[in-house]
Short mmCIF file of N, CA, C and O in Angstrom, two decimals:
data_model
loop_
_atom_site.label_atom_id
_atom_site.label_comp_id
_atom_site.label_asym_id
_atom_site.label_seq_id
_atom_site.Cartn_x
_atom_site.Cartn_y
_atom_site.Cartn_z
N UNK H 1 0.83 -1.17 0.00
CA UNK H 1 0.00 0.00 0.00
C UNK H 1 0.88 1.24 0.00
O UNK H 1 2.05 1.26 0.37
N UNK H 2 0.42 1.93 -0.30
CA UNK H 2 1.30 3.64 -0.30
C UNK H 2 0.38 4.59 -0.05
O UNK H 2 -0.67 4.83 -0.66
N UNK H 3 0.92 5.19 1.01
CA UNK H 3 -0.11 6.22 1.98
C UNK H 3 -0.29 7.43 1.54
O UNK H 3 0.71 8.14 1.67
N UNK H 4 -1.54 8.11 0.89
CA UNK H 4 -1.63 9.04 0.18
C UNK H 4 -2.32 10.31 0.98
O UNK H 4 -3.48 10.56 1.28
N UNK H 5 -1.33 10.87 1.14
CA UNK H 5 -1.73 12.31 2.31
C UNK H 5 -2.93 13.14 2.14
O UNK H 5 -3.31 13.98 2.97
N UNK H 6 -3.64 12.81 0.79
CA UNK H 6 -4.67 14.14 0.26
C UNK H 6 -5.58 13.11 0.56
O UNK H 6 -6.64 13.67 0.84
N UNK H 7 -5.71 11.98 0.63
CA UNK H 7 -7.23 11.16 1.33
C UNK H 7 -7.30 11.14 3.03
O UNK H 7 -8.28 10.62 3.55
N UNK H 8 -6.23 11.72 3.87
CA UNK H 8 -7.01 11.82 5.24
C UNK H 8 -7.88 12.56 5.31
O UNK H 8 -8.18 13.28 4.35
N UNK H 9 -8.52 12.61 6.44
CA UNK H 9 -9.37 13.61 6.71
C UNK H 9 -9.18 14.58 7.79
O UNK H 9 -8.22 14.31 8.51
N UNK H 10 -9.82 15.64 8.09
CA UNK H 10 -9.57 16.22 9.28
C UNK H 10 -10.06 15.26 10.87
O UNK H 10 -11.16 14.79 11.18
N UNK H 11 -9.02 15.25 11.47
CA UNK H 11 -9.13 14.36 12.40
C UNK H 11 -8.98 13.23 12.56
O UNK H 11 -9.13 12.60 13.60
N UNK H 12 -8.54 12.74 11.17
CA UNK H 12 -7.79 11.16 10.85
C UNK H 12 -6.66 11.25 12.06
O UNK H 12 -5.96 12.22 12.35
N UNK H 13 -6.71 9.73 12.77
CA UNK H 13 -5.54 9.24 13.39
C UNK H 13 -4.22 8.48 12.52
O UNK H 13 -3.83 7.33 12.33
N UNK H 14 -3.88 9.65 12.19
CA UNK H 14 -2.77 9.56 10.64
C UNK H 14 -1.32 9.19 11.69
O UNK H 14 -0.43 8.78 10.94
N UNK H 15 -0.96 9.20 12.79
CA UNK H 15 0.35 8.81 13.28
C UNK H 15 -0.29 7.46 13.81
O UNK H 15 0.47 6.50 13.89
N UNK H 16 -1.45 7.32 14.15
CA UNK H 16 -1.40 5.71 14.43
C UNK H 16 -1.69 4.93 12.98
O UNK H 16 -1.42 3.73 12.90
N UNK H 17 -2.17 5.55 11.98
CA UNK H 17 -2.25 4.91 10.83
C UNK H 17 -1.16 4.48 10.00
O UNK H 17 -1.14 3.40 9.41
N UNK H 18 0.03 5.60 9.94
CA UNK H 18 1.09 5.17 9.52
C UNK H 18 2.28 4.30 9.93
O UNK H 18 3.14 3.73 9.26
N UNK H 19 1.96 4.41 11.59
CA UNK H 19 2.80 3.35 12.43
C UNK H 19 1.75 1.78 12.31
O UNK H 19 2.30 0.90 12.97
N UNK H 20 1.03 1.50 11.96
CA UNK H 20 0.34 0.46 11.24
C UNK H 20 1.21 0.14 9.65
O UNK H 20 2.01 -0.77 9.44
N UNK H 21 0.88 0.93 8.95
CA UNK H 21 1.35 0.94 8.40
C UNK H 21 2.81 0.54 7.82
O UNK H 21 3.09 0.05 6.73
N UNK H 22 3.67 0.91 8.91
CA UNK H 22 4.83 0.74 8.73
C UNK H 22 5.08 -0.73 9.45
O UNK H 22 5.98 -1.42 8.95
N UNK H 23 4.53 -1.16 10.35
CA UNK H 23 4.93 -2.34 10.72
C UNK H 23 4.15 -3.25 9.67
O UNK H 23 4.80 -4.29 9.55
N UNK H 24 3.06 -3.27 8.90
CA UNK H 24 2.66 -4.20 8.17
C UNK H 24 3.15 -4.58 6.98
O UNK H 24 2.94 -5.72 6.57
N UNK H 25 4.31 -3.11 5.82
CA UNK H 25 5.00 -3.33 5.25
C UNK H 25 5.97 -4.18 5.00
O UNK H 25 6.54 -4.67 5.97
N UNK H 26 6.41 -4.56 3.61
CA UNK H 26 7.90 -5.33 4.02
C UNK H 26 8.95 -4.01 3.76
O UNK H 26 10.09 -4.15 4.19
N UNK H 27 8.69 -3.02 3.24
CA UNK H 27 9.81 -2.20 3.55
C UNK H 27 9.17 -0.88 2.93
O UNK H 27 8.49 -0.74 1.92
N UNK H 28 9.65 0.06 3.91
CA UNK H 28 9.58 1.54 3.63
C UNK H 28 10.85 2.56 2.81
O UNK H 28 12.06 2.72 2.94
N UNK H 29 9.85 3.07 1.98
CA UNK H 29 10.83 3.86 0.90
C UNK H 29 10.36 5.59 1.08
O UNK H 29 9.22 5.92 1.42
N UNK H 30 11.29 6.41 0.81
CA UNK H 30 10.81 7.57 1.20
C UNK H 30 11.72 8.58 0.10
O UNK H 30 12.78 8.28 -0.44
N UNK H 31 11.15 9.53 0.00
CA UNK H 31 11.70 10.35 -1.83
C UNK H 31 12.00 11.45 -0.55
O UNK H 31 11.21 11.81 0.32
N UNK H 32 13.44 11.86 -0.76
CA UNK H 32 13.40 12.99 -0.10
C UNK H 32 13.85 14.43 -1.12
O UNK H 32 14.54 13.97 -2.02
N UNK H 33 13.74 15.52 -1.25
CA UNK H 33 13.86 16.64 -2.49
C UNK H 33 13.46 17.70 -1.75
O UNK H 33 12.50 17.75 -0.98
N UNK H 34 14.58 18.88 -2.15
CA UNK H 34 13.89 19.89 -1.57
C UNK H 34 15.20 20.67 -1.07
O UNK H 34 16.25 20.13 -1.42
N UNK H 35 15.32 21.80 -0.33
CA UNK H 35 16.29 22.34 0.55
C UNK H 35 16.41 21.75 2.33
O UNK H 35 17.30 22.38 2.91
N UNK H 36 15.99 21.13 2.88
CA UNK H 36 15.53 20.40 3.85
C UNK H 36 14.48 19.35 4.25
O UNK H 36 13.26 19.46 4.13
N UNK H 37 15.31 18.13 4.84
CA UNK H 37 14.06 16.95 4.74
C UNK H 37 13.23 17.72 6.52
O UNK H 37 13.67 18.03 7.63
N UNK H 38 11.91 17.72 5.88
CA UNK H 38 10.94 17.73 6.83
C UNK H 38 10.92 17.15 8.46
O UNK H 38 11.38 16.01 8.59
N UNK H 39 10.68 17.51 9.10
CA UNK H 39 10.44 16.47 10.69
C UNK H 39 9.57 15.37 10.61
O UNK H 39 9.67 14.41 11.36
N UNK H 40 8.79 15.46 9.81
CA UNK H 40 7.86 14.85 9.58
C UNK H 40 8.35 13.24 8.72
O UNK H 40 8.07 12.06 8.92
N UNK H 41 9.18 13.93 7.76
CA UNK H 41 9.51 12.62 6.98
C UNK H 41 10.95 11.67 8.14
O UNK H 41 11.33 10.51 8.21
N UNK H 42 11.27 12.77 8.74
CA UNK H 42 12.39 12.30 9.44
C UNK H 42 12.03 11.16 10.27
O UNK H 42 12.64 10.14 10.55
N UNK H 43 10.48 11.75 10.69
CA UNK H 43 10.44 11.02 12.02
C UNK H 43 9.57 9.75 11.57
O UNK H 43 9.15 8.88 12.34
N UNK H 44 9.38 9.79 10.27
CA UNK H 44 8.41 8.48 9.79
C UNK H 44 10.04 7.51 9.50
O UNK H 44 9.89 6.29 9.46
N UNK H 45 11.13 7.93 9.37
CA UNK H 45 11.66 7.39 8.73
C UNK H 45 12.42 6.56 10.08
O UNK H 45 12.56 5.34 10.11
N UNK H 46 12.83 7.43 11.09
CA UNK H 46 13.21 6.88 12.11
C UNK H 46 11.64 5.50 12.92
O UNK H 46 11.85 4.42 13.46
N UNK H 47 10.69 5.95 12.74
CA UNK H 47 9.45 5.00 12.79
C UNK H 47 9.92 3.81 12.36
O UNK H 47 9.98 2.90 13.18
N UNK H 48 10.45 3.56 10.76
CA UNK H 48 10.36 2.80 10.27
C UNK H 48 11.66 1.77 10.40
O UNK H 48 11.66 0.55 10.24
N UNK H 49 12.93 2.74 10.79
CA UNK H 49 14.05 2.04 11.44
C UNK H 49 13.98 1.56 12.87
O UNK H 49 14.60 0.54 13.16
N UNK H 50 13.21 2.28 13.88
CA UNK H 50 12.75 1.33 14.95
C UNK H 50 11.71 0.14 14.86
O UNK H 50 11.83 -0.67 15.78
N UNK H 51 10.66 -0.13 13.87
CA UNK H 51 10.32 -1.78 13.74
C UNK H 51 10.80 -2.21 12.86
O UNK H 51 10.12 -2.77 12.00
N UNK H 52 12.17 -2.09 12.77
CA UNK H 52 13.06 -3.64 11.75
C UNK H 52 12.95 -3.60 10.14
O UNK H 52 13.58 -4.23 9.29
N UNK H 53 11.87 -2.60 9.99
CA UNK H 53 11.70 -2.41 8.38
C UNK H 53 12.52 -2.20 7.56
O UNK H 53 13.11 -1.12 7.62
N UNK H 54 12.74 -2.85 6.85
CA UNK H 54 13.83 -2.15 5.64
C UNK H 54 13.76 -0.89 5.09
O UNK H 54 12.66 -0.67 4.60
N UNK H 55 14.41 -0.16 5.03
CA UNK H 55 14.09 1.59 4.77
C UNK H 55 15.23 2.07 4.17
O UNK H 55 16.39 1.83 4.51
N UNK H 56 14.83 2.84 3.18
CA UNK H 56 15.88 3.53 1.98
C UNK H 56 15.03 4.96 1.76
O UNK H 56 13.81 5.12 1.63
N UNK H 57 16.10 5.93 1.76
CA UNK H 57 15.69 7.12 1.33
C UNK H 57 16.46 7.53 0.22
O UNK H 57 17.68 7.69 0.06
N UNK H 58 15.10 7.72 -0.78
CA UNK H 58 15.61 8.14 -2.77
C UNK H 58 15.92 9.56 -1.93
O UNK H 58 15.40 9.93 -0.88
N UNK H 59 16.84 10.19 -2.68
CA UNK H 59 17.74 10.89 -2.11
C UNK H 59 17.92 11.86 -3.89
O UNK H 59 18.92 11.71 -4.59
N UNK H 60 16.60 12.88 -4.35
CA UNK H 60 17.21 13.54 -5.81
C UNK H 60 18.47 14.51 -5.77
O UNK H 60 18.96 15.23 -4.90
N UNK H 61 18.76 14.22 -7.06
CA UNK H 61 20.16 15.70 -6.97
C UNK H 61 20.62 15.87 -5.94
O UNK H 61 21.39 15.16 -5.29
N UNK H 62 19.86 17.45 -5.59
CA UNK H 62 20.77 18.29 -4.97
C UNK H 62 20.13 18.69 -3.62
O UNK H 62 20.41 19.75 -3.06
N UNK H 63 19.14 17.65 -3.08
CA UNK H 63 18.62 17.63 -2.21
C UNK H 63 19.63 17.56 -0.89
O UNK H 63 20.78 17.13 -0.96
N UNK H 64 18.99 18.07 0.39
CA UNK H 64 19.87 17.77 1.17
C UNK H 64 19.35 16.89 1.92
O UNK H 64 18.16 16.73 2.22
N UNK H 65 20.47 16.19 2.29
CA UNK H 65 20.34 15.26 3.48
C UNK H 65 20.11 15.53 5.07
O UNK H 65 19.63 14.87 5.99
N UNK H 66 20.50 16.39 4.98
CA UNK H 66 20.31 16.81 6.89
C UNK H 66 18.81 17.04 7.40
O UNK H 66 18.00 17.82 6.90
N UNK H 67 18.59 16.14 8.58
CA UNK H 67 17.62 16.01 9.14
C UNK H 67 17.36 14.67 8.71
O UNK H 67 16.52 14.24 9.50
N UNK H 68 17.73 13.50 7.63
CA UNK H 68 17.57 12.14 7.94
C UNK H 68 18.37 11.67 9.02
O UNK H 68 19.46 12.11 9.39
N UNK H 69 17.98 11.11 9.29
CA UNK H 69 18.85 9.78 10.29
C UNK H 69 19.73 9.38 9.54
O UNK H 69 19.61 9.40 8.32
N UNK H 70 20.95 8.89 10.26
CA UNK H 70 22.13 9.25 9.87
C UNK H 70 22.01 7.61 9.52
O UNK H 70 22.60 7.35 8.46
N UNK H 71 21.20 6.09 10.36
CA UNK H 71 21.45 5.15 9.66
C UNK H 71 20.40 4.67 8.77
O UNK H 71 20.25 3.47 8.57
N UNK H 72 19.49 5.78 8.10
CA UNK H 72 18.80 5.45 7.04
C UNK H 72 19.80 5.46 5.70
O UNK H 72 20.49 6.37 5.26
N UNK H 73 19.62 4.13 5.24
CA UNK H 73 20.56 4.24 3.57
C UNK H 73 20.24 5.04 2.91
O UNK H 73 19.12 5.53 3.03
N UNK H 74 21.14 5.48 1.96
CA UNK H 74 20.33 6.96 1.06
C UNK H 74 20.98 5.93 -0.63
O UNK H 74 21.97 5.22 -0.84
N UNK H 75 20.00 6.28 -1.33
CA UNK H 75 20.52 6.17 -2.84
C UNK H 75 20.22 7.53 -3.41
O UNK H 75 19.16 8.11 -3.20
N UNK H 76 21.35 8.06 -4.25
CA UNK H 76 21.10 9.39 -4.97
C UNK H 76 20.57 9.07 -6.40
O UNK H 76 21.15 8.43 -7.28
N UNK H 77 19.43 9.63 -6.44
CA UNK H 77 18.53 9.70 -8.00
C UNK H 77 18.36 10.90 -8.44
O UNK H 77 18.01 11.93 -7.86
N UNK H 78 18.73 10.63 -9.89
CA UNK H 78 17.91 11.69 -11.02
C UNK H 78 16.36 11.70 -11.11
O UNK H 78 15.61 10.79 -11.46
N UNK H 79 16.08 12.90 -10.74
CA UNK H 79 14.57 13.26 -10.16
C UNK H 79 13.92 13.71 -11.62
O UNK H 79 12.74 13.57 -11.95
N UNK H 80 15.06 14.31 -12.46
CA UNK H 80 14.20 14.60 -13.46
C UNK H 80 14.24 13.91 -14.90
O UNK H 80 13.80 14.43 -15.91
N UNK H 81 15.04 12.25 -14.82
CA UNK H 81 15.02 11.40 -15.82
C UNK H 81 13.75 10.91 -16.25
O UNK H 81 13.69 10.11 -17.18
#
């Protein structure tokens, strides 16, 4: 499944949904882009390294890295191939 942010609702229990989520997966992938990764993605990502999940962060260009967790794997991708 892949969790699509524009179908919660107001008042969705979206941090217990995605920590469901993440433990029912076999592995979590996360696109990070931008001038800074979010708290938000950080902290789903650290979520997903505390239950055992396999977890990789697509990592475009010239994105930065700071604010992942330092033992999330990163692969660097062309975002605009």
């Amino acid at each position: 499944k892949v969790m699509d942010q524009s179908r919660r609702g107001a008042g969705d229990p979206w941090r217990e949904r995605l920590q469901r989520m993440i433990a029912q997966s076999d592995a979590v992938i996360g696109l990070v882009e931008g001038d800074e990764v979010s708290p938000w993605v950080s902290a789903e990502m650290q979520t997903a390294l505390a239950s055992a999940q396999p977890t990789l962060a697509l990592v475009g260009g010239s994105a930065s890295r700071a604010g992942l967790p330092s033992d999330v794997p990163r692969l660097q991708v062309d975002v605009n191939r």
